[in-house]
Amino acid sequence: KVTAAIEAAVTPTDHVLHIAVTPAGASEPALCYTRNVVAPHGQAQLNLPLGLDDPPGEWRITVRDVATGLRAETRLSVSRR
């Protein structure tokens, strides 16, 4: 599960966040995991059900606010199953 939140001095309004998930060893995001999500009051959650054959290693998750272009990135360690 991926959780994203917009931090602001005041309560954020609704936003749309573009979430791109790049598997380990890939240079481009995987289209099957990349999507836009509505973030009511700047808060969003996305389930990320990885496949048994997805590559292990460090995955990159990039979240971009569609309206402002602000972005954040985090890493996810996926182990072999």
Coordinates of N, CA, C and O in Angstrom, one line a residue:
K1 N 0.9 -1.2 0.0 CA 0.0 0.0 0.0 C 0.9 1.2 0.0 O 1.8 1.3 0.8
V2 N 0.6 2.2 -0.9 CA 1.3 3.4 -1.0 C 0.4 4.5 -0.4 O -0.8 4.6 -0.8
T3 N 0.9 5.4 0.5 CA 0.2 6.5 1.1 C 0.9 7.8 0.7 O 2.1 7.9 0.8
A4 N 0.2 8.7 0.2 CA 0.7 10.0 -0.2 C -0.1 11.1 0.5 O -1.3 11.0 0.6
A5 N 0.6 12.2 1.0 CA -0.1 13.3 1.6 C 0.6 14.6 1.2 O 1.8 14.7 1.2
I6 N -0.2 15.6 0.9 CA 0.3 16.9 0.6 C 0.4 17.7 1.9 O -0.6 17.8 2.7
E7 N 1.6 18.2 2.2 CA 1.8 19.0 3.4 C 1.7 20.5 3.1 O 2.3 20.9 2.2
A8 N 0.8 21.1 3.9 CA 0.6 22.6 3.6 C 0.3 23.2 5.0 O -0.1 22.6 5.9
A9 N 0.4 24.6 5.0 CA 0.1 25.3 6.2 C -1.4 25.3 6.5 O -1.8 25.4 7.7
V10 N -2.2 25.2 5.5 CA -3.6 25.1 5.6 C -4.1 23.7 5.1 O -3.3 23.0 4.4
T11 N -5.3 23.3 5.4 CA -5.8 22.1 4.9 C -5.9 22.1 3.4 O -6.6 23.0 2.8
P12 N -5.2 21.2 2.7 CA -5.3 21.2 1.3 C -6.7 20.8 0.7 O -7.5 20.2 1.4
T13 N -6.9 21.3 -0.5 CA -8.2 20.9 -1.2 C -7.9 19.6 -1.9 O -6.9 19.0 -1.7
D14 N -8.9 19.2 -2.7 CA -8.7 17.9 -3.4 C -7.7 18.1 -4.5 O -7.6 19.2 -5.1
H15 N -6.9 17.1 -4.7 CA -5.8 17.1 -5.7 C -5.9 15.9 -6.5 O -6.5 14.9 -6.1
V16 N -5.2 15.9 -7.6 CA -5.0 14.6 -8.4 C -3.5 14.4 -8.4 O -2.7 15.3 -8.7
L17 N -3.1 13.2 -8.0 CA -1.7 12.8 -7.9 C -1.4 11.8 -9.0 O -2.1 10.8 -9.1
H18 N -0.3 12.0 -9.7 CA 0.2 11.0 -10.6 C 1.3 10.1 -9.9 O 2.3 10.7 -9.4
I19 N 1.0 8.8 -9.8 CA 1.9 7.9 -9.1 C 2.5 7.0 -10.2 O 1.9 6.3 -10.9
A20 N 3.9 7.1 -10.3 CA 4.6 6.3 -11.2 C 5.5 5.3 -10.4 O 6.2 5.7 -9.5
V21 N 5.5 4.0 -10.8 CA 6.2 3.0 -10.1 C 7.2 2.4 -11.1 O 6.8 1.8 -12.1
T22 N 8.5 2.5 -10.7 CA 9.6 2.0 -11.6 C 10.2 0.8 -10.9 O 10.8 0.9 -9.8
P23 N 10.1 -0.4 -11.6 CA 10.7 -1.6 -11.0 C 12.2 -1.6 -10.9 O 12.8 -0.8 -11.7
A24 N 12.8 -2.4 -10.1 CA 14.2 -2.5 -10.0 C 14.8 -2.9 -11.4 O 14.2 -3.7 -12.1
G25 N 15.8 -2.2 -11.8 CA 16.5 -2.5 -13.0 C 15.9 -1.8 -14.3 O 16.4 -1.9 -15.4
A26 N 14.7 -1.2 -14.1 CA 14.0 -0.6 -15.2 C 14.4 0.9 -15.3 O 14.6 1.6 -14.3
S27 N 14.3 1.5 -16.5 CA 14.6 2.9 -16.6 C 13.3 3.7 -16.7 O 13.3 4.9 -16.6
E28 N 12.2 3.0 -17.0 CA 10.9 3.7 -17.2 C 9.9 3.1 -16.2 O 10.0 1.9 -15.9
P29 N 8.9 3.9 -15.8 CA 7.9 3.3 -14.9 C 7.1 2.2 -15.6 O 6.9 2.2 -16.8
A30 N 6.6 1.3 -14.8 CA 5.7 0.2 -15.3 C 4.3 0.7 -15.5 O 3.7 1.2 -14.5
L31 N 3.8 0.6 -16.7 CA 2.4 1.2 -17.0 C 1.4 0.5 -16.1 O 0.4 1.1 -15.8
C32 N 1.6 -0.8 -15.8 CA 0.5 -1.5 -15.1 C 0.4 -1.0 -13.6 O -0.6 -1.3 -13.0
Y33 N 1.4 -0.4 -13.1 CA 1.4 0.1 -11.7 C 1.2 1.7 -11.7 O 1.1 2.2 -10.6
T34 N 1.3 2.3 -12.8 CA 1.3 3.8 -12.8 C -0.1 4.3 -13.1 O -0.8 3.8 -13.9
R35 N -0.5 5.3 -12.3 CA -1.9 5.8 -12.4 C -2.1 7.2 -11.8 O -1.2 7.6 -11.0
N36 N -3.2 7.8 -12.1 CA -3.6 9.0 -11.4 C -4.6 8.7 -10.3 O -5.5 7.8 -10.6
V37 N -4.5 9.3 -9.2 CA -5.4 9.0 -8.1 C -5.9 10.4 -7.6 O -5.2 11.3 -7.5
V38 N -7.2 10.4 -7.2 CA -7.8 11.6 -6.5 C -7.3 11.5 -5.1 O -7.4 10.5 -4.4
A39 N -6.9 12.7 -4.6 CA -6.5 12.8 -3.2 C -7.3 13.9 -2.5 O -7.0 15.0 -2.4
P40 N -8.5 13.4 -1.9 CA -9.3 14.3 -1.2 C -8.6 14.9 0.0 O -7.9 14.2 0.8
H41 N -8.6 16.2 0.1 CA -7.9 17.0 1.1 C -6.4 16.6 1.1 O -5.8 16.7 2.2
G42 N -5.9 16.3 0.0 CA -4.5 16.1 -0.2 C -4.0 14.7 0.3 O -2.8 14.5 0.4
Q43 N -4.9 13.8 0.5 CA -4.5 12.5 1.1 C -5.0 11.4 0.1 O -6.1 11.4 -0.4
A44 N -4.1 10.4 -0.2 CA -4.4 9.3 -1.1 C -3.7 8.1 -0.6 O -2.6 8.1 -0.1
Q45 N -4.4 6.9 -0.9 CA -3.8 5.6 -0.7 C -4.0 4.8 -2.0 O -5.0 4.9 -2.7
L46 N -3.0 4.0 -2.3 CA -3.0 3.1 -3.5 C -2.5 1.8 -3.1 O -1.4 1.6 -2.5
N47 N -3.3 0.7 -3.4 CA -2.8 -0.6 -3.2 C -1.8 -1.0 -4.4 O -2.1 -0.6 -5.5
L48 N -0.7 -1.6 -4.0 CA 0.3 -2.0 -5.0 C 0.5 -3.5 -5.0 O 1.5 -3.9 -4.4
P49 N -0.4 -4.2 -5.6 CA -0.3 -5.7 -5.6 C 0.8 -6.2 -6.6 O 0.5 -6.3 -7.8
L50 N 2.0 -6.4 -6.1 CA 3.1 -6.9 -6.9 C 2.8 -8.3 -7.4 O 2.3 -9.1 -6.6
G51 N 3.3 -8.6 -8.6 CA 3.2 -10.0 -9.1 C 4.3 -10.9 -8.5 O 5.4 -10.4 -8.1
L52 N 4.1 -12.2 -8.5 CA 5.1 -13.1 -8.0 C 6.4 -13.1 -8.9 O 7.5 -13.4 -8.4
D53 N 6.2 -12.7 -10.2 CA 7.4 -12.7 -11.1 C 8.0 -11.3 -11.2 O 8.9 -11.1 -12.0
D54 N 7.5 -10.3 -10.4 CA 8.2 -9.0 -10.4 C 9.6 -9.0 -9.9 O 9.9 -9.8 -9.0
P55 N 10.5 -8.3 -10.5 CA 11.9 -8.4 -10.1 C 12.2 -7.9 -8.7 O 11.6 -6.8 -8.3
P56 N 13.0 -8.6 -7.9 CA 13.4 -8.1 -6.6 C 14.4 -7.0 -6.8 O 15.0 -6.8 -7.8
G57 N 14.5 -6.2 -5.7 CA 15.5 -5.1 -5.7 C 14.8 -3.8 -5.3 O 13.7 -3.8 -4.7
E58 N 15.5 -2.7 -5.5 CA 14.9 -1.4 -5.1 C 14.0 -0.8 -6.2 O 14.5 -0.5 -7.3
W59 N 12.8 -0.6 -5.9 CA 11.8 0.0 -6.8 C 11.7 1.5 -6.4 O 11.9 1.9 -5.2
R60 N 11.3 2.3 -7.4 CA 11.2 3.8 -7.1 C 9.7 4.1 -7.3 O 9.1 3.8 -8.3
I61 N 9.2 4.9 -6.4 CA 7.8 5.4 -6.5 C 7.9 6.9 -6.5 O 8.4 7.5 -5.6
T62 N 7.4 7.5 -7.6 CA 7.4 8.9 -7.7 C 5.9 9.4 -7.7 O 5.1 8.9 -8.4
V63 N 5.7 10.4 -6.9 CA 4.3 11.0 -6.8 C 4.4 12.5 -7.2 O 5.3 13.2 -6.7
R64 N 3.6 12.9 -8.2 CA 3.6 14.2 -8.7 C 2.2 14.8 -8.6 O 1.2 14.2 -9.0
D65 N 2.1 16.0 -8.0 CA 0.8 16.7 -8.0 C 0.6 17.3 -9.4 O 1.4 18.0 -9.9
V66 N -0.5 16.8 -10.0 CA -0.8 17.2 -11.4 C -0.9 18.7 -11.6 O -0.5 19.2 -12.6
A67 N -1.6 19.4 -10.6 CA -1.8 20.8 -10.8 C -0.6 21.6 -10.6 O -0.4 22.6 -11.3
T68 N 0.3 21.3 -9.6 CA 1.4 22.2 -9.3 C 2.7 21.7 -9.8 O 3.7 22.4 -9.9
G69 N 2.8 20.4 -10.2 CA 4.1 19.8 -10.7 C 5.0 19.4 -9.5 O 6.1 18.9 -9.8
L70 N 4.7 19.7 -8.3 CA 5.5 19.3 -7.2 C 5.6 17.8 -7.1 O 4.6 17.1 -7.3
R71 N 6.8 17.3 -6.8 CA 6.9 15.8 -6.8 C 7.8 15.4 -5.6 O 8.6 16.2 -5.0
A72 N 7.6 14.1 -5.2 CA 8.3 13.5 -4.2 C 8.6 12.1 -4.6 O 7.9 11.5 -5.5
E73 N 9.7 11.5 -4.1 CA 10.1 10.2 -4.5 C 10.5 9.4 -3.3 O 11.0 9.9 -2.3
T74 N 10.2 8.1 -3.3 CA 10.7 7.2 -2.3 C 11.1 5.9 -2.9 O 10.8 5.6 -4.1
R75 N 11.7 5.1 -2.1 CA 12.2 3.7 -2.6 C 11.5 2.6 -1.8 O 11.1 2.8 -0.7
L76 N 11.3 1.5 -2.5 CA 10.7 0.4 -1.9 C 11.6 -0.9 -2.2 O 11.9 -1.1 -3.4
S77 N 11.9 -1.6 -1.2 CA 12.7 -2.8 -1.3 C 11.8 -4.0 -1.5 O 11.0 -4.3 -0.6
V78 N 11.9 -4.6 -2.7 CA 11.1 -5.8 -3.0 C 12.0 -7.1 -2.9 O 13.1 -7.1 -3.6
S79 N 11.6 -8.0 -2.1 CA 12.4 -9.2 -2.0 C 11.9 -10.3 -2.9 O 10.8 -10.3 -3.3
R80 N 12.8 -11.3 -3.1 CA 12.4 -12.5 -3.9 C 11.3 -13.3 -3.2 O 11.4 -13.5 -2.0
R81 N 10.3 -13.8 -3.9 CA 9.3 -14.6 -3.3 C 9.4 -16.0 -3.7 O 9.8 -16.3 -4.7

